[in-house]
Amino acid sequence: MIKRLTLFVIRSLLLFMTVAAVAHADAIRPGDTPVLPVLTTLDGKTINPASLRGKVLVISYFASYCPFCANEAPKLQKLYSKNTDKLIVIGVNIETKDPQQKEKAQQWVRKYQLTHPVTTDFPALERALGKRQGLPVNYVFDKRGMLRRVDVGEIFDEDFDDIARFCLLYTSDAADDSLRV
């Protein structure tokens, strides 16, 4: 009986690890060009993925309870406001199980005076980008929709500077293949 139970536990663990590895393999990586979903912002506007082409895109996952997200929010807003002609930032609240998700996201927008779009369409983005590995998470895409950078955890001022330089330098097709963020 103990042998059967031990064997069952070992098989179950192996199955779980295999499923987890397969699920993790679906996460996108720099160099991938995922198909992004249509998103709805907190104010009811629709963001069509085709409208994002031609500018650098930052998708930033956040939660109202995350202190690292709170540190990043004003920096993302500053990055966005200084580069609106070259950059789109989309904030994504991940608190899908919270019945007050939309209200918390709206409070976040007010608190940090965000002018970039914010959505609660986390499940749709998670299907396109894969399971998140931490919080905050920032995905940086080039103007053609190719993922160039993924930052998991709080990013520093130097990282925001790198993204800003990427936006400034990323004006010609010649730069597309040589520039790395």
Tab-separated table of C-alpha atoms in Angstrom:
chain	number	residue	atom	x	y	z
A	1	MET	CA	0.000	0.000	0.000
A	2	ILE	CA	2.798	2.435	0.882
A	3	LYS	CA	4.626	1.555	-2.360
A	4	ARG	CA	1.486	2.311	-4.394
A	5	LEU	CA	0.948	5.593	-2.582
A	6	THR	CA	4.595	6.592	-3.078
A	7	LEU	CA	4.421	5.659	-6.755
A	8	PHE	CA	1.187	7.632	-7.128
A	9	VAL	CA	2.761	10.713	-5.516
A	10	ILE	CA	5.869	10.473	-7.701
A	11	ARG	CA	3.793	10.083	-10.883
A	12	SER	CA	1.572	12.988	-9.857
A	13	LEU	CA	4.583	15.215	-9.233
A	14	LEU	CA	6.117	14.275	-12.581
A	15	LEU	CA	2.839	14.995	-14.353
A	16	PHE	CA	2.528	18.358	-12.575
A	17	MET	CA	6.107	19.325	-13.471
A	18	THR	CA	5.524	18.347	-17.116
A	19	VAL	CA	2.310	20.378	-17.319
A	20	ALA	CA	3.997	23.343	-15.625
A	21	ALA	CA	6.936	23.175	-18.045
A	22	VAL	CA	4.607	23.075	-21.055
A	23	ALA	CA	2.547	25.999	-19.711
A	24	HIS	CA	5.713	28.019	-19.084
A	25	ALA	CA	6.987	27.224	-22.603
A	26	ASP	CA	4.019	29.153	-24.015
A	27	ALA	CA	5.355	32.434	-22.591
A	28	ILE	CA	6.633	34.774	-25.252
A	29	ARG	CA	10.279	35.732	-25.455
A	30	PRO	CA	12.171	38.650	-26.985
A	31	GLY	CA	12.091	38.219	-30.745
A	32	ASP	CA	8.518	36.898	-30.768
A	33	THR	CA	5.690	38.859	-32.395
A	34	PRO	CA	2.514	37.816	-30.572
A	35	VAL	CA	-1.011	38.522	-31.736
A	36	LEU	CA	-2.381	40.955	-29.174
A	37	PRO	CA	-6.093	41.016	-28.329
A	38	VAL	CA	-8.489	43.916	-28.714
A	39	LEU	CA	-8.578	45.698	-25.347
A	40	THR	CA	-11.150	47.889	-23.645
A	41	THR	CA	-9.881	50.749	-21.487
A	42	LEU	CA	-11.390	51.837	-18.188
A	43	ASP	CA	-13.171	54.680	-19.976
A	44	GLY	CA	-14.756	52.268	-22.487
A	45	LYS	CA	-12.526	52.958	-25.483
A	46	THR	CA	-11.350	50.086	-27.670
A	47	ILE	CA	-7.678	49.565	-28.446
A	48	ASN	CA	-7.266	47.678	-31.696
A	49	PRO	CA	-3.852	45.966	-31.970
A	50	ALA	CA	-3.406	47.307	-35.506
A	51	SER	CA	-3.538	50.863	-34.121
A	52	LEU	CA	-0.490	50.121	-31.966
A	53	ARG	CA	1.845	49.534	-34.923
A	54	GLY	CA	4.272	52.306	-35.739
A	55	LYS	CA	5.036	53.196	-32.102
A	56	VAL	CA	6.963	51.522	-29.320
A	57	LEU	CA	4.520	49.775	-26.972
A	58	VAL	CA	4.954	49.157	-23.251
A	59	ILE	CA	2.418	46.847	-21.611
A	60	SER	CA	2.730	47.165	-17.854
A	61	TYR	CA	1.026	44.755	-15.433
A	62	PHE	CA	0.201	46.201	-12.007
A	63	ALA	CA	-1.884	45.585	-8.895
A	64	SER	CA	-3.152	48.145	-6.398
A	65	TYR	CA	-1.487	46.262	-3.518
A	66	CYS	CA	1.976	46.129	-5.161
A	67	PRO	CA	4.503	48.637	-3.715
A	68	PHE	CA	6.895	48.115	-6.644
A	69	CYS	CA	4.076	48.899	-9.078
A	70	ALA	CA	3.394	52.070	-7.092
A	71	ASN	CA	7.046	53.098	-7.497
A	72	GLU	CA	6.883	52.502	-11.245
A	73	ALA	CA	3.550	54.198	-11.972
A	74	PRO	CA	4.782	57.829	-11.922
A	75	LYS	CA	7.902	56.865	-13.881
A	76	LEU	CA	5.817	55.146	-16.561
A	77	GLN	CA	3.587	58.216	-16.752
A	78	LYS	CA	6.635	60.470	-17.156
A	79	LEU	CA	8.057	58.165	-19.854
A	80	TYR	CA	4.726	58.225	-21.672
A	81	SER	CA	4.138	61.979	-21.418
A	82	LYS	CA	7.612	62.774	-22.759
A	83	ASN	CA	7.297	60.366	-25.698
A	84	THR	CA	3.636	60.360	-26.767
A	85	ASP	CA	4.595	60.766	-30.423
A	86	LYS	CA	6.742	57.601	-30.313
A	87	LEU	CA	5.352	55.510	-27.454
A	88	ILE	CA	2.153	53.933	-26.175
A	89	VAL	CA	1.935	52.691	-22.591
A	90	ILE	CA	-0.949	50.432	-21.591
A	91	GLY	CA	-1.399	49.760	-17.898
A	92	VAL	CA	-3.042	46.431	-17.087
A	93	ASN	CA	-4.617	45.766	-13.700
A	94	ILE	CA	-4.257	42.060	-12.878
A	95	GLU	CA	-6.696	41.830	-9.934
A	96	THR	CA	-9.284	39.788	-11.852
A	97	LYS	CA	-10.596	37.929	-8.790
A	98	ASP	CA	-11.312	41.145	-6.913
A	99	PRO	CA	-14.929	42.307	-7.367
A	100	GLN	CA	-13.663	45.887	-6.997
A	101	GLN	CA	-11.013	45.531	-9.702
A	102	LYS	CA	-12.326	48.304	-11.932
A	103	GLU	CA	-12.755	50.737	-9.014
A	104	LYS	CA	-9.231	49.996	-7.763
A	105	ALA	CA	-7.828	50.523	-11.253
A	106	GLN	CA	-9.708	53.837	-11.541
A	107	GLN	CA	-8.357	54.943	-8.142
A	108	TRP	CA	-4.871	54.023	-9.391
A	109	VAL	CA	-5.333	56.207	-12.474
A	110	ARG	CA	-6.474	59.139	-10.335
A	111	LYS	CA	-3.766	58.676	-7.684
A	112	TYR	CA	-0.929	58.671	-10.220
A	113	GLN	CA	-2.647	61.054	-12.667
A	114	LEU	CA	-2.188	58.608	-15.527
A	115	THR	CA	-2.968	59.818	-19.023
A	116	HIS	CA	-2.017	56.593	-20.800
A	117	PRO	CA	-4.661	53.902	-21.365
A	118	VAL	CA	-5.409	51.460	-18.548
A	119	THR	CA	-7.367	48.227	-18.886
A	120	THR	CA	-8.582	45.331	-16.776
A	121	ASP	CA	-8.372	42.901	-19.734
A	122	PHE	CA	-5.602	40.901	-18.055
A	123	PRO	CA	-6.986	37.421	-18.959
A	124	ALA	CA	-6.934	38.241	-22.690
A	125	LEU	CA	-3.366	39.537	-22.490
A	126	GLU	CA	-2.280	36.583	-20.405
A	127	ARG	CA	-3.561	34.256	-23.138
A	128	ALA	CA	-1.490	36.183	-25.691
A	129	LEU	CA	1.665	36.764	-23.615
A	130	GLY	CA	1.724	33.769	-21.272
A	131	LYS	CA	1.582	33.485	-17.502
A	132	ARG	CA	3.248	36.284	-15.626
A	133	GLN	CA	6.222	35.327	-13.484
A	134	GLY	CA	6.066	38.170	-10.965
A	135	LEU	CA	4.863	41.709	-10.481
A	136	PRO	CA	5.217	44.268	-11.897
A	137	VAL	CA	5.864	43.017	-15.427
A	138	ASN	CA	6.735	45.294	-18.333
A	139	TYR	CA	6.753	44.146	-21.948
A	140	VAL	CA	8.435	46.433	-24.502
A	141	PHE	CA	7.526	45.947	-28.175
A	142	ASP	CA	9.067	47.653	-31.186
A	143	LYS	CA	7.000	49.534	-33.757
A	144	ARG	CA	6.372	46.323	-35.725
A	145	GLY	CA	5.022	44.453	-32.698
A	146	MET	CA	8.125	42.390	-31.947
A	147	LEU	CA	8.841	41.862	-28.267
A	148	ARG	CA	12.193	43.423	-27.463
A	149	ARG	CA	12.309	43.310	-23.674
A	150	VAL	CA	10.530	41.760	-20.671
A	151	ASP	CA	11.180	43.092	-17.181
A	152	VAL	CA	9.829	41.132	-14.226
A	153	GLY	CA	9.985	43.017	-10.941
A	154	GLU	CA	10.577	46.697	-10.356
A	155	ILE	CA	12.704	48.387	-12.972
A	156	PHE	CA	15.125	51.197	-12.214
A	157	ASP	CA	15.516	54.734	-13.547
A	158	GLU	CA	18.251	53.485	-15.898
A	159	ASP	CA	15.775	51.027	-17.415
A	160	PHE	CA	13.282	53.811	-18.084
A	161	ASP	CA	16.133	55.801	-19.640
A	162	ASP	CA	16.937	52.813	-21.890
A	163	ILE	CA	13.309	52.600	-23.017
A	164	ALA	CA	13.246	56.362	-23.690
A	165	ARG	CA	16.446	56.075	-25.773
A	166	PHE	CA	14.894	53.140	-27.618
A	167	CYS	CA	11.927	55.380	-28.488
A	168	LEU	CA	14.168	58.239	-29.641
A	169	LEU	CA	16.525	56.123	-31.709
A	170	TYR	CA	13.855	53.901	-33.114
A	171	THR	CA	12.881	56.056	-36.053
A	172	SER	CA	14.224	54.250	-39.098
A	173	ASP	CA	13.853	50.725	-40.424
A	174	ALA	CA	17.656	50.465	-40.446
A	175	ALA	CA	17.608	50.709	-36.661
A	176	ASP	CA	15.025	47.943	-36.336
A	177	ASP	CA	17.409	45.033	-36.649
A	178	SER	CA	20.406	46.479	-34.837
A	179	LEU	CA	18.868	48.212	-31.836
A	180	ARG	CA	18.479	46.298	-28.609
A	181	VAL	CA	16.776	47.624	-25.517
